mmCIF file of C-alpha atoms in Angstrom:
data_model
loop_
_atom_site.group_PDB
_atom_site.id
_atom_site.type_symbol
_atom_site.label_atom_id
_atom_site.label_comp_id
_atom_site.label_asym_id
_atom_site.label_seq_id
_atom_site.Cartn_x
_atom_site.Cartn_y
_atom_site.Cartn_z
ATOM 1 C CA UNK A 6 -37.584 10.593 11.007
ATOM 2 C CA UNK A 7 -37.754 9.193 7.276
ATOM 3 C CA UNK A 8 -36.871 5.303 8.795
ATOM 4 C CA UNK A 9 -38.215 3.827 5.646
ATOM 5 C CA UNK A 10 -35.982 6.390 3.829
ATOM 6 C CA UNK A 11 -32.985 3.975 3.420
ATOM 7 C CA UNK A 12 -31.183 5.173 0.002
ATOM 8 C CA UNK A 13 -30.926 8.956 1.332
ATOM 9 C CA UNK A 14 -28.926 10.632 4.759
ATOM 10 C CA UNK A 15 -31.874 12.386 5.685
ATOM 11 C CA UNK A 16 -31.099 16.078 8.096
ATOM 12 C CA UNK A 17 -33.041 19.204 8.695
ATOM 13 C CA UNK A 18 -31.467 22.491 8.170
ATOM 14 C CA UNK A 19 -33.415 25.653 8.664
ATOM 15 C CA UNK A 20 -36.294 23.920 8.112
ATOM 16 C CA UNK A 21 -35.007 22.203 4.842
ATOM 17 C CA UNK A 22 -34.885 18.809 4.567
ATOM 18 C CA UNK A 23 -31.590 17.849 3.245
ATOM 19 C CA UNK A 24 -31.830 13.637 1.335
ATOM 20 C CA UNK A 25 -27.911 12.856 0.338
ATOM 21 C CA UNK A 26 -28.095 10.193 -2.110
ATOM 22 C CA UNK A 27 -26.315 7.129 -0.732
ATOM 23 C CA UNK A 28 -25.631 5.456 -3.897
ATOM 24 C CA UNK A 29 -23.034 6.814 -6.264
ATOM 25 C CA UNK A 30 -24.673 5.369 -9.807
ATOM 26 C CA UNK A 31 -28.025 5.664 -10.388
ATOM 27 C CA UNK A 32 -28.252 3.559 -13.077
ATOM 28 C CA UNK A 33 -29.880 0.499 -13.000
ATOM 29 C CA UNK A 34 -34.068 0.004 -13.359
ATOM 30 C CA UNK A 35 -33.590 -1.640 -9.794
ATOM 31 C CA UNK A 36 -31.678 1.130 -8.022
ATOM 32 C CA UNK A 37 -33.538 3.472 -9.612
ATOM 33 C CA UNK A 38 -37.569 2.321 -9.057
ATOM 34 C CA UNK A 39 -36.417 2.014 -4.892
ATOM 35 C CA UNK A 40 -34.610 5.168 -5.070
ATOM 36 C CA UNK A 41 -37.847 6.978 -6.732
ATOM 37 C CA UNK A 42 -39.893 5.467 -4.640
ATOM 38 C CA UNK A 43 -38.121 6.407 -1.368
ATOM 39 C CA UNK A 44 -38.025 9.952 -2.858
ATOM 40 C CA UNK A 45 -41.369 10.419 -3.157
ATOM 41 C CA UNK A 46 -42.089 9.033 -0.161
ATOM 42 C CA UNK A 47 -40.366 12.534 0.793
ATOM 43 C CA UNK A 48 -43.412 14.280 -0.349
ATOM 44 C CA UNK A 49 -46.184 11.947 -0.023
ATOM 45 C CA UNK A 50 -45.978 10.014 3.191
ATOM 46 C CA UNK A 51 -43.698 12.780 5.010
ATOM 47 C CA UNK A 52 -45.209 15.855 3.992
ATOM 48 C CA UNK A 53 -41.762 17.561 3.331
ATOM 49 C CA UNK A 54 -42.324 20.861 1.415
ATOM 50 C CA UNK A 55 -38.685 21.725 1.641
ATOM 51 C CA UNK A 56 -36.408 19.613 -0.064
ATOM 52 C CA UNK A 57 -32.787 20.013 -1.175
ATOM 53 C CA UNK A 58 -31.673 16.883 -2.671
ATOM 54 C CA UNK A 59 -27.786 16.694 -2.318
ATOM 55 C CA UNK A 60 -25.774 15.069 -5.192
ATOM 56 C CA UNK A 61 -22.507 14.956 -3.818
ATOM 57 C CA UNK A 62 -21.643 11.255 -3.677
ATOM 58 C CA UNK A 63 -23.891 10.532 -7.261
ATOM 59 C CA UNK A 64 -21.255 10.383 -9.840
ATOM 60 C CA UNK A 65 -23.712 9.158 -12.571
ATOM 61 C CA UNK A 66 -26.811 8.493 -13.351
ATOM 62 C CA UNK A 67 -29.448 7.704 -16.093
ATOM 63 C CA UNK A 68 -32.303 9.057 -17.643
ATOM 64 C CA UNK A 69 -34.770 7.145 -16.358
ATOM 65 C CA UNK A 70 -33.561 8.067 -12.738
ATOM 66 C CA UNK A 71 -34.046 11.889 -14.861
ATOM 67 C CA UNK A 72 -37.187 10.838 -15.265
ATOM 68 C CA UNK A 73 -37.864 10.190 -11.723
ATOM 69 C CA UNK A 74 -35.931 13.527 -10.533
ATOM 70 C CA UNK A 75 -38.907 15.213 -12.994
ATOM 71 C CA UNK A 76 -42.098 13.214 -11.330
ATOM 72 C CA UNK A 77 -40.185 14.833 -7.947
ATOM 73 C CA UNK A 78 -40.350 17.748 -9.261
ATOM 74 C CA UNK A 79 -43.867 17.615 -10.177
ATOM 75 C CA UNK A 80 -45.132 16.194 -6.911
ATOM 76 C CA UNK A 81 -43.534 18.982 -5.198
ATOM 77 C CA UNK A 82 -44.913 21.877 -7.548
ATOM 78 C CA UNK A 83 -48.070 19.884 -7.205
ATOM 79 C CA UNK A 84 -47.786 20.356 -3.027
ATOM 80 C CA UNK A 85 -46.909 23.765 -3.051
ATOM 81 C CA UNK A 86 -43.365 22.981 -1.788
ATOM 82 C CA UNK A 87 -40.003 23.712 -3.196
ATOM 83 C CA UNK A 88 -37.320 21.332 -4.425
ATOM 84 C CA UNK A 89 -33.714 21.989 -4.993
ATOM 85 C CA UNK A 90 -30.682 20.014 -5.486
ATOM 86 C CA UNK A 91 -27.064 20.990 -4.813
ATOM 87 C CA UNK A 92 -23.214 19.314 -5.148
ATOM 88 C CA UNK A 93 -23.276 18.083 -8.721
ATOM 89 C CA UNK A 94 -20.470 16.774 -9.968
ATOM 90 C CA UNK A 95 -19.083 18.138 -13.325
ATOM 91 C CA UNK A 96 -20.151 15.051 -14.748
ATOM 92 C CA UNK A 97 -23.186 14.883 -13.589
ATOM 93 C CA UNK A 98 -23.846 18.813 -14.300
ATOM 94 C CA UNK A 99 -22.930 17.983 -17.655
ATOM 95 C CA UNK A 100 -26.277 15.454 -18.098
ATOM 96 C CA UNK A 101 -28.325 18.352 -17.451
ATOM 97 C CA UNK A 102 -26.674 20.635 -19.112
ATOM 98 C CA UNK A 103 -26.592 18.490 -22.574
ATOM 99 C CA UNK A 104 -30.525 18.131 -21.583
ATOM 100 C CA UNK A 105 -31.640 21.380 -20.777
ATOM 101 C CA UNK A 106 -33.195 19.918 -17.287
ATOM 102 C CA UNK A 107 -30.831 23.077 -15.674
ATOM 103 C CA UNK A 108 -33.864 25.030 -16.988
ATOM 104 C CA UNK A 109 -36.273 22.965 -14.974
ATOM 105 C CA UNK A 110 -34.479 22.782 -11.706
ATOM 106 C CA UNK A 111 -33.319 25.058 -9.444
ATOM 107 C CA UNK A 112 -29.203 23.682 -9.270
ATOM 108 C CA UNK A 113 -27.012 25.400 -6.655
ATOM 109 C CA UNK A 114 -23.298 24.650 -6.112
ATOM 110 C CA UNK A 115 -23.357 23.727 -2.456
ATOM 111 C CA UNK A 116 -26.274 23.340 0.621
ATOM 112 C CA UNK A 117 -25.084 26.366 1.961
ATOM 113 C CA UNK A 118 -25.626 28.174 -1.165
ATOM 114 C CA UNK A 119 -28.652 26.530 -2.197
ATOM 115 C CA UNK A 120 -30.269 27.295 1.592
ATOM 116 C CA UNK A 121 -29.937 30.989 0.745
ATOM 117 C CA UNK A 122 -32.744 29.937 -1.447
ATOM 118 C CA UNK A 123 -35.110 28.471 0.762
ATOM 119 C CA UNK B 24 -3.783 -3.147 -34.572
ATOM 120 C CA UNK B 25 -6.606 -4.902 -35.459
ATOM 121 C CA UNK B 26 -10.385 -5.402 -33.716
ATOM 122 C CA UNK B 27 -11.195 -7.649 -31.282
ATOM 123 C CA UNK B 28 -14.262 -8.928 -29.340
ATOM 124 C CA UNK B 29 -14.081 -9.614 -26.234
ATOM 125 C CA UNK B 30 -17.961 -9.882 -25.222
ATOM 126 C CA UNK B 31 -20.916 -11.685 -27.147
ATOM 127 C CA UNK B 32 -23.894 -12.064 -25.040
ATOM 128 C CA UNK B 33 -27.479 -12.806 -26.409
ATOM 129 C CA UNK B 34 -29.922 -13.345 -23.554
ATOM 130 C CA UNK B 35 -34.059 -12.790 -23.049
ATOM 131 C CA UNK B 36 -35.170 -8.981 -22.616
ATOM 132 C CA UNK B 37 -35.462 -8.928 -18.684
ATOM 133 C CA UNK B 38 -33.745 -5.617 -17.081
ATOM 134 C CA UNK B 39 -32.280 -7.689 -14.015
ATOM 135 C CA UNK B 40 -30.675 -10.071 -17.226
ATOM 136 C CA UNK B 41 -29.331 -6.646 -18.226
ATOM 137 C CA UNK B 42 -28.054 -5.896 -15.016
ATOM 138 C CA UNK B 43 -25.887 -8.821 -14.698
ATOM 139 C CA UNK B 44 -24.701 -8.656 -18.361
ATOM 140 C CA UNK B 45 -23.833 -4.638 -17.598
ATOM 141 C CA UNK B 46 -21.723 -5.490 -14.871
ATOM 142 C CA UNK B 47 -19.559 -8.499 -16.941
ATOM 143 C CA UNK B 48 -18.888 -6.060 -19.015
ATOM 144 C CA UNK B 49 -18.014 -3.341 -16.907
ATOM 145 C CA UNK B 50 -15.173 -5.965 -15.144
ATOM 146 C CA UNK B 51 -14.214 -7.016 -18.222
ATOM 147 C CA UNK B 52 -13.450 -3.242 -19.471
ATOM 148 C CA UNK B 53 -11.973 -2.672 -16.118
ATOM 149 C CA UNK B 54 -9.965 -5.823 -15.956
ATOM 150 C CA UNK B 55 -8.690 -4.286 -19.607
ATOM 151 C CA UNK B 56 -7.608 -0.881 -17.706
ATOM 152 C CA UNK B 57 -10.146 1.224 -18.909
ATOM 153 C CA UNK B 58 -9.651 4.585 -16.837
ATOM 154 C CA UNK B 59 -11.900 5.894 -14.076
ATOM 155 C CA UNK B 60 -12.774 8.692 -16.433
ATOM 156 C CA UNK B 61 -14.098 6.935 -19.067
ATOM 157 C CA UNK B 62 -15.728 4.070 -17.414
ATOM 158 C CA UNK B 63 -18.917 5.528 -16.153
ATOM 159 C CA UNK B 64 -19.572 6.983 -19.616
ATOM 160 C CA UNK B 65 -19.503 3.473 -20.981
ATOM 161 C CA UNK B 66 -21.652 2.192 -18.213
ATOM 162 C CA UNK B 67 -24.245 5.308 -18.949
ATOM 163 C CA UNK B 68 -24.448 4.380 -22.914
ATOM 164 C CA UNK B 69 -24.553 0.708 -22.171
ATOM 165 C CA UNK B 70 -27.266 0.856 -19.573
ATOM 166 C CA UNK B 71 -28.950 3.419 -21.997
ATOM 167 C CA UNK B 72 -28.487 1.822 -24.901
ATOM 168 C CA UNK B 73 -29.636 -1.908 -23.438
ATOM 169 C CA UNK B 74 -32.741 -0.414 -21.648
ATOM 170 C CA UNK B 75 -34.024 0.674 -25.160
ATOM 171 C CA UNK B 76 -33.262 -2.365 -26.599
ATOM 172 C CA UNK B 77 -35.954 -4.064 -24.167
ATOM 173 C CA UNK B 78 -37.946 -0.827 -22.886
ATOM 174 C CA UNK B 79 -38.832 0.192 -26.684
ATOM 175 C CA UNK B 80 -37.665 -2.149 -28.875
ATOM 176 C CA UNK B 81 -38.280 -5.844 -27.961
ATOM 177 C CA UNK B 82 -41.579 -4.001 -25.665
ATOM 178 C CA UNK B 83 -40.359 -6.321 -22.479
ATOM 179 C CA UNK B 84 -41.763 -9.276 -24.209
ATOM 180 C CA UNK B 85 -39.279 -12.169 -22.706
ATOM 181 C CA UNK B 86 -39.493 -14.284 -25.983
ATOM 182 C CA UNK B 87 -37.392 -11.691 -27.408
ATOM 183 C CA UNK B 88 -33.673 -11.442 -27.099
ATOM 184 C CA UNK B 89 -31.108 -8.223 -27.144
ATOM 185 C CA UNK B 90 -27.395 -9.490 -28.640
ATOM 186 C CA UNK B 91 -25.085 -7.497 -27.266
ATOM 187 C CA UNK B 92 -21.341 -7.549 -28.645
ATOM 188 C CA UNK B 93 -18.247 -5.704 -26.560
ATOM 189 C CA UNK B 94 -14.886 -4.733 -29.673
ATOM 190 C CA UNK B 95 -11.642 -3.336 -28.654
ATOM 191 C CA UNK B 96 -8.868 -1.913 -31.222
ATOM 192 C CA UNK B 97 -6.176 -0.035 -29.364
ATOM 193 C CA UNK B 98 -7.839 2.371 -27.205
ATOM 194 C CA UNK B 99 -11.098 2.357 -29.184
ATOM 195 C CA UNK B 100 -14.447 0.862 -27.658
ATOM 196 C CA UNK B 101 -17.034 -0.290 -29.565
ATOM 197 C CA UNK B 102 -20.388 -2.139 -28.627
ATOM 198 C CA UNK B 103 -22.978 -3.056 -30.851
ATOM 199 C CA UNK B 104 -26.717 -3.797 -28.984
ATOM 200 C CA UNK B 105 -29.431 -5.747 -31.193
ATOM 201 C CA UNK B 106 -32.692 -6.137 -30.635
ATOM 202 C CA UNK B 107 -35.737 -8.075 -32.173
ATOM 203 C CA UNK B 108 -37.992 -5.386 -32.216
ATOM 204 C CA UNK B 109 -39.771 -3.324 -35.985
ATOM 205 C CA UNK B 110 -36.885 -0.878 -35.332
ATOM 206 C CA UNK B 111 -36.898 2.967 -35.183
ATOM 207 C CA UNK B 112 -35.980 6.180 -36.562
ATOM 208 C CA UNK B 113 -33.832 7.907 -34.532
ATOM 209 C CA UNK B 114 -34.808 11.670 -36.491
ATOM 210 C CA UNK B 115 -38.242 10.846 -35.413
ATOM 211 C CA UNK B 116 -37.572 11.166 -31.696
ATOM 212 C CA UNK B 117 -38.312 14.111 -30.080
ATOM 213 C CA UNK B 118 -36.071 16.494 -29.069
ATOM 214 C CA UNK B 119 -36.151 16.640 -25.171
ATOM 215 C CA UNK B 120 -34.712 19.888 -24.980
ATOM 216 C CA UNK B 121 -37.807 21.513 -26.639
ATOM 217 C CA UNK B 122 -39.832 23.986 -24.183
ATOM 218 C CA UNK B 123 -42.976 21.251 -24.626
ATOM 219 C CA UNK B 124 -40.819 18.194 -23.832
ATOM 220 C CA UNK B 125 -38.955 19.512 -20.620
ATOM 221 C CA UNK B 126 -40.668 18.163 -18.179
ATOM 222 C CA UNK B 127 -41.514 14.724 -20.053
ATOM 223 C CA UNK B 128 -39.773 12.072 -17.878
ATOM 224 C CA UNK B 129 -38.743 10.151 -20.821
ATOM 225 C CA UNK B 130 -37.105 10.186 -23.987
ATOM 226 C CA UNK B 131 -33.427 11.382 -23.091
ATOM 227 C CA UNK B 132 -31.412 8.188 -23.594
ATOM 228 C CA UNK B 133 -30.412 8.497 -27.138
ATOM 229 C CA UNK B 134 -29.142 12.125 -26.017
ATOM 230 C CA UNK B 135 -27.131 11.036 -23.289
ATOM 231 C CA UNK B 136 -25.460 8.229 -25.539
ATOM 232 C CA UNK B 137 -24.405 10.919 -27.683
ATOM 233 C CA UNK B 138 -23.406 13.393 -25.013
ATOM 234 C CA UNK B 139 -20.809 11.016 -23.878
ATOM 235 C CA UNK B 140 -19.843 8.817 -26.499
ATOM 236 C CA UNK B 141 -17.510 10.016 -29.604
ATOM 237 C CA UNK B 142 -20.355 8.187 -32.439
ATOM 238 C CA UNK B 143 -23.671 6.908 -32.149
ATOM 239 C CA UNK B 144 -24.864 4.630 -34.981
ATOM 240 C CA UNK B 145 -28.043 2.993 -36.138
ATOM 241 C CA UNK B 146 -28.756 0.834 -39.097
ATOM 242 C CA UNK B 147 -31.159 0.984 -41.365
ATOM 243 C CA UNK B 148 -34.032 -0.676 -39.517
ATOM 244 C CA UNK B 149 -33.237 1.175 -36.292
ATOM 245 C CA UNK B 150 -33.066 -1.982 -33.963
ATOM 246 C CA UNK B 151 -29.150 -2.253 -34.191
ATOM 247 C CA UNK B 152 -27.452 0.515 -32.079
ATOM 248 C CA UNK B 153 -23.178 1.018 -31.898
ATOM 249 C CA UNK B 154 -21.648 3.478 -30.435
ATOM 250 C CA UNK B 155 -18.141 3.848 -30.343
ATOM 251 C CA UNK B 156 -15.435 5.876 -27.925
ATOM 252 C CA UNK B 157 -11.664 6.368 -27.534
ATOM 253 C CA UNK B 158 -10.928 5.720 -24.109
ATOM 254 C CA UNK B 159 -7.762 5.742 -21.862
ATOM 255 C CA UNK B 160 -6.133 2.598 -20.511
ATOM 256 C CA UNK B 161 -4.159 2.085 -17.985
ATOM 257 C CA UNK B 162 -2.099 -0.924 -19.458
#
């Protein structure tokens, strides 16, 4: 499932789809336009309409990959579906704190506590 | 203890350019000591900071060069990024944060530069950007 869907670990819990980012900085343009595009891919091409995107080895990233986590978040809404993310780092928490993006998406501390929201 | 530069880099505004630059730098701070903590804040504010510099300010046009110069003093980084572009004014930017502008998937950069850096500076024109942090090294 998800073959082409090389920068995420891609399992299925509960019906959830649960994409681990692989890479731990999401900073460059590069990185960032694959890494958008696999994620949407998500959506798109795999009709996922449960997704919990799990930070836990992303110890930074930029805003334009922000800006990509927000067209996600669109798409979904768009669909119908529901997107969550889980396993920030404090550093990482701390970008969307500073940006007020924790008002925009739904941020849980774990998969097992963000599954509860599914 | 006095300043010192230990990067000066002037090369054409192309983001894979950038890439290469960001991670000379980054070895260089490392190969300085900088600690694990403070690193990826510098590599947030320069990727920011450089991806303005062509994004915005030279408008990706390759004929137009970002100068980008690395200082050390003690335990004090600072990095000066120059573009060719008309320049900006930084209290003209919107603020992200505002209901309207949430879920805008741009415009955050200059917000994360401050977030994580101790000053963030523009002159007059707005096409010269330094920011500045005290960071730990392990010497």
């Amino acid at each position: 499932m998800a073959s082409d869907v090389t920068r995420f670990n891609i399992q299925t819990i509960d019906g959830v789809t649960i994409a681990k980012f692989i890479d731990n900085r999401i900073l460059d343009e590069a990185t960032i336009q694959v890494i958008g595009e696999q994620m949407y891919r998500l959506v798109d091409d795999h009709g996922f309409r449960k997704v919990l995107l799990d930070f836990e080895a992303v110890e930074h990233l930029s805003s334009a990959a922000l800006g990509k986590l927000i067209n996600m978040k669109k798409k979904m809404d768009a669909a119908g579906g529901q997107l969550g993310m889980c396993s920030l780092r404090p550093e990482l928490l701390k970008i969307f704190k500073v940006t007020k993006l924790t008002k925009v998406f739904d941020i849980s501390a774990s998969i097992e506590k963000a599954l509860k929201g599914f | 203890m006095s300043e010192l530069m230990i990067y000066n880099q002037t090369f054409a505004s192309d983001l894979h350019i950038s890439a290469d630059v960001q991670k000379e730098i980054q070895e260089l701070w490392q190969s300085r000591g900088m600690s694990d903590m403070d690193l990826p804040d510098l590599q947030l504010a320069l990727e920011e900071g450089l991806a303005n510099a062509i994004k915005h300010g030279n408008k990706m046009d390759p004929e137009k060069t970002v100068t980008v110069e690395c200082f050390l003093n003690g335990d004090i980084v600072r990095v000066v990024i120059q573009d060719e572009g008309p320049g900006f004014d930084p209290n003209d930017v919107p603020d992200p944060t505002l209901p309207e502008n949430l879920d805008k998937p741009s415009g955050r950069g200059v917000m994360l530069m401050k977030a994580f850096m101790d000053d963030v500076l523009y002159n007059e024109t707005g096409n010269q950007l330094t920011f500045i942090k005290r960071c730990t090294f392990n010497r």
